[in-house]
Amino acid sequence: MATTRVLIRAAALTLLVSAGPASAQDDDLPLRPSAGPYRGVVVDDKTGQPLPSAVVIILWQRLDDQIQGLRRLAGAREVFTNENGEFLHEVGSVEGRLPPGTFAPRIVIFRPGYAALPSRPQLFPPGVPAARFAEAGASARLKPVTDYEDRSEAFNTFIAMLSAAQLFPPTELPETSELIRFELESLGARPMKPAPPSGR
């Protein structure tokens, strides 16, 4: 029953995300060359202790050439925080290959047992502006969640943002796929089958 509820809620959020084109947001800025690297530390909001093994996804979107207001994924990368809760996204070589009209990057952070960043699904555009992590000393505070309902809600929020970014299923983010599989199993879902290799 609980497993079904988690999967149904994730599916419902995915449908919500896919329902229509995104509207422009005030914080949408064009991509600026050499704005990165993006770095920071992820900590527990209650204790201030660093959180290792949190996934930090940076993504770029652009507007569709044919459908007004619809966003397309232009690129995405994943890194995990180290034992000190630190992460680093070196993006110079990636951003040099992105198409014209790409927006400035956005970031989504998640660790099982914690609310995602952002903690409420920021869908259009997904995530928070990466610019906040371009300055030295940037940090992200994740709130711990222990209750089953809160933990499944945090997971669904993370999945909703990946869906909004056209990153679900996260085939181009292999370690994130493993993290999702782990959290689904922790929440009582049956193990997911690995995605078939692309091209099939």
PDB file of C-alpha atoms in Angstrom:
ATOM      1  CA  MET A   1       0.000   0.000   0.000  1.00  0.00           C
ATOM      2  CA  ALA A   2       2.714   2.488   1.010  1.00  0.00           C
ATOM      3  CA  THR A   3       4.790   1.487  -2.030  1.00  0.00           C
ATOM      4  CA  THR A   4       1.852   2.101  -4.332  1.00  0.00           C
ATOM      5  CA  ARG A   5       1.258   5.499  -2.714  1.00  0.00           C
ATOM      6  CA  VAL A   6       4.889   6.569  -3.311  1.00  0.00           C
ATOM      7  CA  LEU A   7       4.806   5.504  -6.952  1.00  0.00           C
ATOM      8  CA  ILE A   8       1.372   7.027  -7.604  1.00  0.00           C
ATOM      9  CA  ARG A   9       2.447  10.344  -6.089  1.00  0.00           C
ATOM     10  CA  ALA A  10       5.632  10.332  -8.159  1.00  0.00           C
ATOM     11  CA  ALA A  11       3.615   9.542 -11.296  1.00  0.00           C
ATOM     12  CA  ALA A  12       1.095  12.283 -10.496  1.00  0.00           C
ATOM     13  CA  LEU A  13       3.859  14.838 -10.056  1.00  0.00           C
ATOM     14  CA  THR A  14       5.446  13.699 -13.314  1.00  0.00           C
ATOM     15  CA  LEU A  15       2.142  14.241 -15.127  1.00  0.00           C
ATOM     16  CA  LEU A  16       1.767  17.646 -13.508  1.00  0.00           C
ATOM     17  CA  VAL A  17       5.232  18.614 -14.684  1.00  0.00           C
ATOM     18  CA  SER A  18       4.579  17.418 -18.240  1.00  0.00           C
ATOM     19  CA  ALA A  19       1.208  19.120 -18.481  1.00  0.00           C
ATOM     20  CA  GLY A  20       2.230  22.178 -20.446  1.00  0.00           C
ATOM     21  CA  PRO A  21       4.826  24.708 -21.499  1.00  0.00           C
ATOM     22  CA  ALA A  22       6.636  26.728 -18.889  1.00  0.00           C
ATOM     23  CA  SER A  23       6.135  30.424 -18.427  1.00  0.00           C
ATOM     24  CA  ALA A  24       9.080  32.800 -18.258  1.00  0.00           C
ATOM     25  CA  GLN A  25      10.466  33.502 -14.793  1.00  0.00           C
ATOM     26  CA  ASP A  26      11.990  36.657 -13.366  1.00  0.00           C
ATOM     27  CA  ASP A  27      15.226  34.873 -12.482  1.00  0.00           C
ATOM     28  CA  ASP A  28      15.799  33.456 -15.972  1.00  0.00           C
ATOM     29  CA  LEU A  29      19.060  34.915 -17.168  1.00  0.00           C
ATOM     30  CA  PRO A  30      21.026  34.141 -20.320  1.00  0.00           C
ATOM     31  CA  LEU A  31      24.088  31.944 -19.958  1.00  0.00           C
ATOM     32  CA  ARG A  32      27.222  33.988 -19.305  1.00  0.00           C
ATOM     33  CA  PRO A  33      30.532  32.462 -20.358  1.00  0.00           C
ATOM     34  CA  SER A  34      32.923  31.617 -17.529  1.00  0.00           C
ATOM     35  CA  ALA A  35      30.373  32.166 -14.728  1.00  0.00           C
ATOM     36  CA  GLY A  36      31.472  28.951 -12.970  1.00  0.00           C
ATOM     37  CA  PRO A  37      32.882  26.930 -11.414  1.00  0.00           C
ATOM     38  CA  TYR A  38      30.032  26.309  -8.983  1.00  0.00           C
ATOM     39  CA  ARG A  39      30.974  25.063  -5.537  1.00  0.00           C
ATOM     40  CA  GLY A  40      29.631  24.879  -2.025  1.00  0.00           C
ATOM     41  CA  VAL A  41      29.054  22.768   1.030  1.00  0.00           C
ATOM     42  CA  VAL A  42      25.870  20.860   1.908  1.00  0.00           C
ATOM     43  CA  VAL A  43      25.026  20.661   5.611  1.00  0.00           C
ATOM     44  CA  ASP A  44      22.340  19.314   7.942  1.00  0.00           C
ATOM     45  CA  ASP A  45      19.988  22.199   8.737  1.00  0.00           C
ATOM     46  CA  LYS A  46      19.614  21.148  12.394  1.00  0.00           C
ATOM     47  CA  THR A  47      23.161  20.182  13.345  1.00  0.00           C
ATOM     48  CA  GLY A  48      25.240  22.128  10.833  1.00  0.00           C
ATOM     49  CA  GLN A  49      27.220  18.953  10.157  1.00  0.00           C
ATOM     50  CA  PRO A  50      28.424  18.350   6.565  1.00  0.00           C
ATOM     51  CA  LEU A  51      26.437  15.883   4.486  1.00  0.00           C
ATOM     52  CA  PRO A  52      28.479  13.500   2.330  1.00  0.00           C
ATOM     53  CA  SER A  53      26.944  11.610  -0.614  1.00  0.00           C
ATOM     54  CA  ALA A  54      24.345  14.246  -1.513  1.00  0.00           C
ATOM     55  CA  VAL A  55      23.778  14.521  -5.262  1.00  0.00           C
ATOM     56  CA  VAL A  56      24.188  18.003  -6.735  1.00  0.00           C
ATOM     57  CA  ILE A  57      22.730  18.198 -10.237  1.00  0.00           C
ATOM     58  CA  ILE A  58      23.466  21.204 -12.413  1.00  0.00           C
ATOM     59  CA  LEU A  59      21.284  21.637 -15.489  1.00  0.00           C
ATOM     60  CA  TRP A  60      20.872  23.969 -18.392  1.00  0.00           C
ATOM     61  CA  GLN A  61      17.693  24.595 -20.367  1.00  0.00           C
ATOM     62  CA  ARG A  62      16.819  26.544 -23.465  1.00  0.00           C
ATOM     63  CA  LEU A  63      13.536  27.506 -25.098  1.00  0.00           C
ATOM     64  CA  ASP A  64      12.216  25.200 -27.784  1.00  0.00           C
ATOM     65  CA  ASP A  65      12.679  26.439 -31.344  1.00  0.00           C
ATOM     66  CA  GLN A  66       9.158  25.452 -32.381  1.00  0.00           C
ATOM     67  CA  ILE A  67       6.852  25.668 -29.331  1.00  0.00           C
ATOM     68  CA  GLN A  68       6.687  29.032 -27.602  1.00  0.00           C
ATOM     69  CA  GLY A  69       7.445  28.868 -23.882  1.00  0.00           C
ATOM     70  CA  LEU A  70       8.413  25.176 -23.874  1.00  0.00           C
ATOM     71  CA  ARG A  71      11.775  24.373 -22.306  1.00  0.00           C
ATOM     72  CA  ARG A  72      14.204  21.773 -23.558  1.00  0.00           C
ATOM     73  CA  LEU A  73      17.109  20.262 -21.670  1.00  0.00           C
ATOM     74  CA  ALA A  74      20.396  21.576 -23.051  1.00  0.00           C
ATOM     75  CA  GLY A  75      22.711  19.683 -20.677  1.00  0.00           C
ATOM     76  CA  ALA A  76      23.097  18.236 -17.192  1.00  0.00           C
ATOM     77  CA  ARG A  77      25.887  16.988 -14.918  1.00  0.00           C
ATOM     78  CA  GLU A  78      25.943  15.269 -11.530  1.00  0.00           C
ATOM     79  CA  VAL A  79      28.463  15.330  -8.695  1.00  0.00           C
ATOM     80  CA  PHE A  80      28.234  14.005  -5.156  1.00  0.00           C
ATOM     81  CA  THR A  81      29.430  15.785  -2.039  1.00  0.00           C
ATOM     82  CA  ASN A  82      32.630  14.482  -0.454  1.00  0.00           C
ATOM     83  CA  GLU A  83      33.113  13.483   3.201  1.00  0.00           C
ATOM     84  CA  ASN A  84      33.221  17.206   4.117  1.00  0.00           C
ATOM     85  CA  GLY A  85      29.922  17.903   2.352  1.00  0.00           C
ATOM     86  CA  GLU A  86      31.737  19.822  -0.401  1.00  0.00           C
ATOM     87  CA  PHE A  87      30.956  19.761  -4.105  1.00  0.00           C
ATOM     88  CA  LEU A  88      32.491  21.308  -7.190  1.00  0.00           C
ATOM     89  CA  HIS A  89      31.023  21.647 -10.687  1.00  0.00           C
ATOM     90  CA  GLU A  90      33.663  22.600 -13.265  1.00  0.00           C
ATOM     91  CA  VAL A  91      31.512  23.656 -16.204  1.00  0.00           C
ATOM     92  CA  GLY A  92      33.761  25.553 -18.620  1.00  0.00           C
ATOM     93  CA  SER A  93      34.059  22.764 -21.187  1.00  0.00           C
ATOM     94  CA  VAL A  94      30.342  21.936 -20.929  1.00  0.00           C
ATOM     95  CA  GLU A  95      29.095  25.485 -21.307  1.00  0.00           C
ATOM     96  CA  GLY A  96      31.329  26.063 -24.315  1.00  0.00           C
ATOM     97  CA  ARG A  97      29.310  23.438 -26.227  1.00  0.00           C
ATOM     98  CA  LEU A  98      25.784  24.514 -25.240  1.00  0.00           C
ATOM     99  CA  PRO A  99      23.471  25.911 -27.950  1.00  0.00           C
ATOM    100  CA  PRO A 100      22.729  29.629 -28.293  1.00  0.00           C
ATOM    101  CA  GLY A 101      19.793  30.795 -26.202  1.00  0.00           C
ATOM    102  CA  THR A 102      20.654  28.562 -23.241  1.00  0.00           C
ATOM    103  CA  PHE A 103      19.647  29.928 -19.848  1.00  0.00           C
ATOM    104  CA  ALA A 104      22.024  30.266 -16.898  1.00  0.00           C
ATOM    105  CA  PRO A 105      22.305  26.947 -15.044  1.00  0.00           C
ATOM    106  CA  ARG A 106      20.171  25.793 -12.138  1.00  0.00           C
ATOM    107  CA  ILE A 107      20.926  23.346  -9.335  1.00  0.00           C
ATOM    108  CA  VAL A 108      18.939  20.632  -7.551  1.00  0.00           C
ATOM    109  CA  ILE A 109      20.350  18.896  -4.444  1.00  0.00           C
ATOM    110  CA  PHE A 110      19.064  15.703  -2.806  1.00  0.00           C
ATOM    111  CA  ARG A 111      20.136  13.195  -0.164  1.00  0.00           C
ATOM    112  CA  PRO A 112      17.927  10.367   1.138  1.00  0.00           C
ATOM    113  CA  GLY A 113      16.508  11.280   4.544  1.00  0.00           C
ATOM    114  CA  TYR A 114      16.531  15.004   3.750  1.00  0.00           C
ATOM    115  CA  ALA A 115      14.299  17.500   1.994  1.00  0.00           C
ATOM    116  CA  ALA A 116      15.591  18.425  -1.453  1.00  0.00           C
ATOM    117  CA  LEU A 117      16.901  21.864  -2.375  1.00  0.00           C
ATOM    118  CA  PRO A 118      14.648  23.573  -3.146  1.00  0.00           C
ATOM    119  CA  SER A 119      12.356  21.888  -0.607  1.00  0.00           C
ATOM    120  CA  ARG A 120       9.193  22.833  -2.506  1.00  0.00           C
ATOM    121  CA  PRO A 121       9.077  21.764  -6.129  1.00  0.00           C
ATOM    122  CA  GLN A 122      10.421  24.680  -8.149  1.00  0.00           C
ATOM    123  CA  LEU A 123       9.399  23.415 -11.580  1.00  0.00           C
ATOM    124  CA  PHE A 124       9.338  26.215 -14.123  1.00  0.00           C
ATOM    125  CA  PRO A 125      12.306  26.538 -14.192  1.00  0.00           C
ATOM    126  CA  PRO A 126      13.383  23.637 -11.983  1.00  0.00           C
ATOM    127  CA  GLY A 127      15.857  24.059  -9.136  1.00  0.00           C
ATOM    128  CA  VAL A 128      17.572  27.164  -7.802  1.00  0.00           C
ATOM    129  CA  PRO A 129      19.874  29.503  -9.724  1.00  0.00           C
ATOM    130  CA  ALA A 130      23.419  28.121  -9.745  1.00  0.00           C
ATOM    131  CA  ALA A 131      24.750  31.690  -9.463  1.00  0.00           C
ATOM    132  CA  ARG A 132      24.389  31.483  -5.681  1.00  0.00           C
ATOM    133  CA  PHE A 133      27.149  28.845  -5.749  1.00  0.00           C
ATOM    134  CA  ALA A 134      29.532  30.915  -7.879  1.00  0.00           C
ATOM    135  CA  GLU A 135      30.707  32.848  -4.807  1.00  0.00           C
ATOM    136  CA  ALA A 136      33.149  31.487  -2.221  1.00  0.00           C
ATOM    137  CA  GLY A 137      31.610  30.169   0.999  1.00  0.00           C
ATOM    138  CA  ALA A 138      28.218  29.198  -0.441  1.00  0.00           C
ATOM    139  CA  SER A 139      26.262  26.569   1.449  1.00  0.00           C
ATOM    140  CA  ALA A 140      23.010  24.641   1.176  1.00  0.00           C
ATOM    141  CA  ARG A 141      21.128  23.533   4.284  1.00  0.00           C
ATOM    142  CA  LEU A 142      18.990  20.412   3.939  1.00  0.00           C
ATOM    143  CA  LYS A 143      16.261  19.684   6.497  1.00  0.00           C
ATOM    144  CA  PRO A 144      16.248  16.128   7.852  1.00  0.00           C
ATOM    145  CA  VAL A 145      13.049  14.112   7.377  1.00  0.00           C
ATOM    146  CA  THR A 146      12.466  10.909   9.321  1.00  0.00           C
ATOM    147  CA  ASP A 147       8.716  10.340   9.059  1.00  0.00           C
ATOM    148  CA  TYR A 148       7.736   8.043   6.158  1.00  0.00           C
ATOM    149  CA  GLU A 149       5.271  10.552   4.680  1.00  0.00           C
ATOM    150  CA  ASP A 150       7.783  13.406   4.853  1.00  0.00           C
ATOM    151  CA  ARG A 151      10.535  11.248   3.363  1.00  0.00           C
ATOM    152  CA  SER A 152       8.325  10.139   0.465  1.00  0.00           C
ATOM    153  CA  GLU A 153       7.236  13.758  -0.069  1.00  0.00           C
ATOM    154  CA  ALA A 154      10.886  14.875  -0.215  1.00  0.00           C
ATOM    155  CA  PHE A 155      11.636  12.123  -2.733  1.00  0.00           C
ATOM    156  CA  ASN A 156       8.613  13.069  -4.851  1.00  0.00           C
ATOM    157  CA  THR A 157       9.727  16.715  -4.839  1.00  0.00           C
ATOM    158  CA  PHE A 158      13.142  15.665  -6.147  1.00  0.00           C
ATOM    159  CA  ILE A 159      11.574  13.475  -8.872  1.00  0.00           C
ATOM    160  CA  ALA A 160       9.205  16.296  -9.878  1.00  0.00           C
ATOM    161  CA  MET A 161      12.120  18.656 -10.459  1.00  0.00           C
ATOM    162  CA  LEU A 162      14.018  16.042 -12.478  1.00  0.00           C
ATOM    163  CA  SER A 163      10.874  15.514 -14.556  1.00  0.00           C
ATOM    164  CA  ALA A 164      10.461  19.244 -15.116  1.00  0.00           C
ATOM    165  CA  ALA A 165      14.047  19.331 -16.363  1.00  0.00           C
ATOM    166  CA  GLN A 166      13.417  16.322 -18.670  1.00  0.00           C
ATOM    167  CA  LEU A 167      15.875  14.310 -16.576  1.00  0.00           C
ATOM    168  CA  PHE A 168      13.546  11.492 -15.519  1.00  0.00           C
ATOM    169  CA  PRO A 169      14.320   8.705 -15.957  1.00  0.00           C
ATOM    170  CA  PRO A 170      17.853  10.001 -15.339  1.00  0.00           C
ATOM    171  CA  THR A 171      19.612   7.863 -17.949  1.00  0.00           C
ATOM    172  CA  GLU A 172      22.361  10.438 -18.491  1.00  0.00           C
ATOM    173  CA  LEU A 173      22.977  10.657 -14.732  1.00  0.00           C
ATOM    174  CA  PRO A 174      23.984   7.077 -13.832  1.00  0.00           C
ATOM    175  CA  GLU A 175      24.857   7.664 -10.175  1.00  0.00           C
ATOM    176  CA  THR A 176      21.609   9.573  -9.645  1.00  0.00           C
ATOM    177  CA  SER A 177      19.765   6.576 -11.119  1.00  0.00           C
ATOM    178  CA  GLU A 178      21.376   4.387  -8.443  1.00  0.00           C
ATOM    179  CA  LEU A 179      20.423   6.879  -5.733  1.00  0.00           C
ATOM    180  CA  ILE A 180      16.808   6.861  -6.934  1.00  0.00           C
ATOM    181  CA  ARG A 181      16.774   3.064  -6.980  1.00  0.00           C
ATOM    182  CA  PHE A 182      18.132   3.007  -3.410  1.00  0.00           C
ATOM    183  CA  GLU A 183      15.529   5.479  -2.140  1.00  0.00           C
ATOM    184  CA  LEU A 184      12.647   3.679  -3.847  1.00  0.00           C
ATOM    185  CA  GLU A 185      13.722   0.433  -2.199  1.00  0.00           C
ATOM    186  CA  SER A 186      14.120   2.214   1.161  1.00  0.00           C
ATOM    187  CA  LEU A 187      10.552   3.461   0.830  1.00  0.00           C
ATOM    188  CA  GLY A 188       9.327  -0.081   0.175  1.00  0.00           C
ATOM    189  CA  ALA A 189       9.097  -0.133  -3.617  1.00  0.00           C
ATOM    190  CA  ARG A 190      10.150  -3.192  -5.576  1.00  0.00           C
ATOM    191  CA  PRO A 191      13.607  -2.863  -7.158  1.00  0.00           C
ATOM    192  CA  MET A 192      13.612  -0.987 -10.460  1.00  0.00           C
ATOM    193  CA  LYS A 193      15.018  -2.694 -13.521  1.00  0.00           C
ATOM    194  CA  PRO A 194      17.984  -0.858 -15.049  1.00  0.00           C
ATOM    195  CA  ALA A 195      17.134   1.176 -18.139  1.00  0.00           C
ATOM    196  CA  PRO A 196      18.111  -0.532 -21.406  1.00  0.00           C
ATOM    197  CA  PRO A 197      21.092   0.956 -23.245  1.00  0.00           C
ATOM    198  CA  SER A 198      20.097   3.856 -25.469  1.00  0.00           C
ATOM    199  CA  GLY A 199      19.574   3.080 -29.108  1.00  0.00           C
ATOM    200  CA  ARG A 200      17.228   0.151 -28.471  1.00  0.00           C
TER     201      ARG A 200
END
